[in-house]
Amino acid sequence: MKKKLKPEPLDRSGLISRATALLGRRDYSRQELFRKLSPLTESPIVLNEVLDYLSELGWQSDQRFTRQMVSSSVRRGRGPMRVSRELSAKGIDQELVVSALEATTESDWYEAAMAEAAKKLRTLRVPFNEAKPRLYRFLMYRGYTSDIILTVLNETEKAAQSSEEEQS
């Protein structure tokens, strides 16, 4: 069995090159880039200098990364609590997280939760009263606040009752 040879540590220009290649595909938080590039260098000081340089050029921005992640998460049906957890895990400062979440309107979160609830209800195929606790847990798992969930459940229940009345 052949052993994998450890690659030569990258110098400053090699780190910049590798970082720009990564950033060319998608945005990364500073901490994510640090984790990806740190095995490729012997000096975390040089790596921090490279990351500072990329930030100065505007090629790496935690603020831009946070905005993009929040808007992507809303489209994917994730709630504010889950998005906050994910961003914190990626090393984003809590102030940036709060400002990005506040920039997203309540109606955006509500619409995303309504869409997720409608999708889930189609797959459950049980009466709404039986589906309600499952739906609540599902939306909690997706990261929505209890206020949003209760509003969604009330609206969904009204819609289910009106469709039952139309069918009778």
mmCIF file of C-alpha atoms in Angstrom:
data_model
loop_
_atom_site.group_PDB
_atom_site.id
_atom_site.type_symbol
_atom_site.label_atom_id
_atom_site.label_comp_id
_atom_site.label_asym_id
_atom_site.label_seq_id
_atom_site.Cartn_x
_atom_site.Cartn_y
_atom_site.Cartn_z
ATOM 1 C CA MET A 1 0.000 0.000 0.000
ATOM 2 C CA LYS A 2 1.377 3.363 -0.973
ATOM 3 C CA LYS A 3 1.458 6.163 1.528
ATOM 4 C CA LYS A 4 0.086 9.493 0.454
ATOM 5 C CA LEU A 5 2.832 12.034 0.290
ATOM 6 C CA LYS A 6 2.134 15.167 2.218
ATOM 7 C CA PRO A 7 2.182 18.080 -0.216
ATOM 8 C CA GLU A 8 4.704 20.826 0.179
ATOM 9 C CA PRO A 9 3.400 23.708 2.309
ATOM 10 C CA LEU A 10 2.167 26.606 0.218
ATOM 11 C CA ASP A 11 3.771 30.033 0.407
ATOM 12 C CA ARG A 12 1.850 33.323 0.395
ATOM 13 C CA SER A 13 1.216 33.382 -3.368
ATOM 14 C CA GLY A 14 0.179 29.714 -3.350
ATOM 15 C CA LEU A 15 -2.303 30.376 -0.555
ATOM 16 C CA ILE A 16 -3.728 33.374 -2.392
ATOM 17 C CA SER A 17 -4.058 31.293 -5.532
ATOM 18 C CA ARG A 18 -5.814 28.442 -3.715
ATOM 19 C CA ALA A 19 -8.101 30.835 -1.829
ATOM 20 C CA THR A 20 -9.145 32.675 -4.998
ATOM 21 C CA ALA A 21 -9.868 29.337 -6.664
ATOM 22 C CA LEU A 22 -12.151 28.429 -3.765
ATOM 23 C CA LEU A 23 -13.796 31.863 -3.713
ATOM 24 C CA GLY A 24 -14.351 31.630 -7.460
ATOM 25 C CA ARG A 25 -16.821 28.815 -6.877
ATOM 26 C CA ARG A 26 -18.779 30.312 -3.979
ATOM 27 C CA ASP A 27 -18.375 32.655 -1.021
ATOM 28 C CA TYR A 28 -16.801 31.319 2.150
ATOM 29 C CA SER A 29 -16.665 32.738 5.640
ATOM 30 C CA ARG A 30 -13.235 33.656 6.925
ATOM 31 C CA GLN A 31 -13.298 30.717 9.341
ATOM 32 C CA GLU A 32 -14.241 28.268 6.578
ATOM 33 C CA LEU A 33 -11.342 29.479 4.428
ATOM 34 C CA PHE A 34 -9.003 29.235 7.392
ATOM 35 C CA ARG A 35 -10.080 25.614 8.001
ATOM 36 C CA LYS A 36 -9.674 24.680 4.346
ATOM 37 C CA LEU A 37 -6.300 26.344 3.887
ATOM 38 C CA SER A 38 -4.629 25.700 7.247
ATOM 39 C CA PRO A 39 -3.532 22.127 6.359
ATOM 40 C CA LEU A 40 -1.733 23.589 3.329
ATOM 41 C CA THR A 41 0.556 25.924 5.276
ATOM 42 C CA GLU A 42 2.915 25.705 8.198
ATOM 43 C CA SER A 43 2.290 29.232 9.411
ATOM 44 C CA PRO A 44 -1.128 30.393 10.595
ATOM 45 C CA ILE A 45 0.324 33.913 10.702
ATOM 46 C CA VAL A 46 0.893 33.893 6.916
ATOM 47 C CA LEU A 47 -2.572 32.435 6.400
ATOM 48 C CA ASN A 48 -4.155 35.213 8.476
ATOM 49 C CA GLU A 49 -2.211 37.782 6.442
ATOM 50 C CA VAL A 50 -3.540 36.223 3.227
ATOM 51 C CA LEU A 51 -7.103 36.271 4.553
ATOM 52 C CA ASP A 52 -6.679 39.926 5.596
ATOM 53 C CA TYR A 53 -5.382 40.721 2.108
ATOM 54 C CA LEU A 54 -8.369 39.016 0.462
ATOM 55 C CA SER A 55 -10.732 40.921 2.740
ATOM 56 C CA GLU A 56 -9.064 44.234 1.874
ATOM 57 C CA LEU A 57 -9.524 43.483 -1.819
ATOM 58 C CA GLY A 58 -13.169 42.630 -1.191
ATOM 59 C CA TRP A 59 -12.776 39.064 -2.455
ATOM 60 C CA GLN A 60 -13.744 37.593 0.906
ATOM 61 C CA SER A 61 -16.442 39.218 2.971
ATOM 62 C CA ASP A 62 -18.235 37.714 5.950
ATOM 63 C CA GLN A 63 -20.991 40.289 5.503
ATOM 64 C CA ARG A 64 -21.632 39.277 1.874
ATOM 65 C CA PHE A 65 -21.407 35.599 2.795
ATOM 66 C CA THR A 66 -23.976 36.114 5.573
ATOM 67 C CA ARG A 67 -26.436 37.956 3.314
ATOM 68 C CA GLN A 68 -26.171 35.275 0.646
ATOM 69 C CA MET A 69 -26.559 32.458 3.140
ATOM 70 C CA VAL A 70 -29.666 34.036 4.685
ATOM 71 C CA SER A 71 -31.365 34.609 1.328
ATOM 72 C CA SER A 72 -30.462 31.099 0.172
ATOM 73 C CA SER A 73 -31.785 29.605 3.399
ATOM 74 C CA VAL A 74 -35.095 31.461 3.091
ATOM 75 C CA ARG A 75 -35.492 30.041 -0.429
ATOM 76 C CA ARG A 76 -34.706 26.570 0.906
ATOM 77 C CA GLY A 77 -37.347 26.852 3.616
ATOM 78 C CA ARG A 78 -35.094 27.160 6.629
ATOM 79 C CA GLY A 79 -36.192 29.307 9.528
ATOM 80 C CA PRO A 80 -34.340 32.094 11.318
ATOM 81 C CA MET A 81 -33.238 30.007 14.307
ATOM 82 C CA ARG A 82 -31.674 27.325 12.113
ATOM 83 C CA VAL A 83 -29.992 29.902 9.890
ATOM 84 C CA SER A 84 -28.568 31.611 12.964
ATOM 85 C CA ARG A 85 -27.160 28.299 14.241
ATOM 86 C CA GLU A 86 -25.618 27.463 10.868
ATOM 87 C CA LEU A 87 -23.994 30.874 10.523
ATOM 88 C CA SER A 88 -22.586 30.702 14.053
ATOM 89 C CA ALA A 89 -21.133 27.286 13.232
ATOM 90 C CA LYS A 90 -19.408 28.849 10.222
ATOM 91 C CA GLY A 91 -17.728 31.420 12.462
ATOM 92 C CA ILE A 92 -19.874 34.439 11.633
ATOM 93 C CA ASP A 93 -20.003 37.165 14.292
ATOM 94 C CA GLN A 94 -23.347 37.279 16.112
ATOM 95 C CA GLU A 95 -23.844 40.972 15.267
ATOM 96 C CA LEU A 96 -23.606 40.177 11.540
ATOM 97 C CA VAL A 97 -26.053 37.301 11.963
ATOM 98 C CA VAL A 98 -28.587 39.486 13.778
ATOM 99 C CA SER A 99 -28.364 42.296 11.223
ATOM 100 C CA ALA A 100 -28.780 39.874 8.299
ATOM 101 C CA LEU A 101 -31.754 38.187 9.939
ATOM 102 C CA GLU A 102 -33.352 41.561 10.695
ATOM 103 C CA ALA A 103 -32.919 42.579 7.050
ATOM 104 C CA THR A 104 -35.206 39.691 6.095
ATOM 105 C CA THR A 105 -38.835 40.599 6.629
ATOM 106 C CA GLU A 106 -41.282 38.618 8.767
ATOM 107 C CA SER A 107 -43.394 38.044 5.687
ATOM 108 C CA ASP A 108 -40.470 36.305 3.939
ATOM 109 C CA TRP A 109 -40.110 33.887 6.849
ATOM 110 C CA TYR A 110 -43.879 33.438 7.005
ATOM 111 C CA GLU A 111 -44.184 32.719 3.262
ATOM 112 C CA ALA A 112 -41.333 30.213 3.407
ATOM 113 C CA ALA A 113 -42.926 28.480 6.414
ATOM 114 C CA MET A 114 -46.308 28.362 4.642
ATOM 115 C CA ALA A 115 -44.703 26.768 1.583
ATOM 116 C CA GLU A 116 -42.878 24.193 3.742
ATOM 117 C CA ALA A 117 -46.079 23.398 5.653
ATOM 118 C CA ALA A 118 -48.031 22.922 2.419
ATOM 119 C CA LYS A 119 -45.371 20.558 1.056
ATOM 120 C CA LYS A 120 -45.303 18.570 4.272
ATOM 121 C CA LEU A 121 -49.098 18.316 4.441
ATOM 122 C CA ARG A 122 -49.206 16.849 0.925
ATOM 123 C CA THR A 123 -46.836 14.075 1.999
ATOM 124 C CA LEU A 124 -48.612 13.298 5.297
ATOM 125 C CA ARG A 125 -52.044 12.501 3.809
ATOM 126 C CA VAL A 126 -53.793 12.443 7.173
ATOM 127 C CA PRO A 127 -56.518 14.689 8.595
ATOM 128 C CA PHE A 128 -55.228 18.058 9.725
ATOM 129 C CA ASN A 129 -55.873 17.364 13.429
ATOM 130 C CA GLU A 130 -53.521 14.362 13.253
ATOM 131 C CA ALA A 131 -50.986 16.248 11.139
ATOM 132 C CA LYS A 132 -50.855 19.345 13.349
ATOM 133 C CA PRO A 133 -48.339 18.038 15.960
ATOM 134 C CA ARG A 134 -46.147 16.567 13.228
ATOM 135 C CA LEU A 135 -46.258 19.796 11.309
ATOM 136 C CA TYR A 136 -45.338 21.775 14.427
ATOM 137 C CA ARG A 137 -42.298 19.539 15.077
ATOM 138 C CA PHE A 138 -41.296 19.673 11.423
ATOM 139 C CA LEU A 139 -41.361 23.470 11.340
ATOM 140 C CA MET A 140 -39.457 23.648 14.644
ATOM 141 C CA TYR A 141 -36.803 21.371 13.141
ATOM 142 C CA ARG A 142 -36.633 23.673 10.113
ATOM 143 C CA GLY A 143 -35.806 26.526 12.522
ATOM 144 C CA TYR A 144 -38.957 28.615 12.626
ATOM 145 C CA THR A 145 -40.009 30.508 15.729
ATOM 146 C CA SER A 146 -43.108 29.385 17.594
ATOM 147 C CA ASP A 147 -44.889 32.642 16.630
ATOM 148 C CA ILE A 148 -44.447 31.924 12.937
ATOM 149 C CA ILE A 149 -45.382 28.263 13.405
ATOM 150 C CA LEU A 150 -48.591 29.049 15.281
ATOM 151 C CA THR A 151 -49.607 31.600 12.648
ATOM 152 C CA VAL A 152 -48.914 29.084 9.875
ATOM 153 C CA LEU A 153 -50.832 26.335 11.679
ATOM 154 C CA ASN A 154 -53.841 28.627 12.217
ATOM 155 C CA GLU A 155 -53.870 29.697 8.562
ATOM 156 C CA THR A 156 -53.416 26.126 7.370
ATOM 157 C CA GLU A 157 -56.212 24.934 9.651
ATOM 158 C CA LYS A 158 -58.564 27.604 8.279
ATOM 159 C CA ALA A 159 -57.681 26.571 4.721
ATOM 160 C CA ALA A 160 -58.223 22.883 5.559
ATOM 161 C CA GLN A 161 -61.618 23.625 7.130
ATOM 162 C CA SER A 162 -62.763 25.716 4.179
ATOM 163 C CA SER A 163 -61.724 22.996 1.703
ATOM 164 C CA GLU A 164 -63.626 20.382 3.771
ATOM 165 C CA GLU A 165 -66.734 22.599 3.741
ATOM 166 C CA GLU A 166 -66.503 23.021 -0.039
ATOM 167 C CA GLN A 167 -66.252 19.248 -0.513
ATOM 168 C CA SER A 168 -69.363 18.575 1.598
#
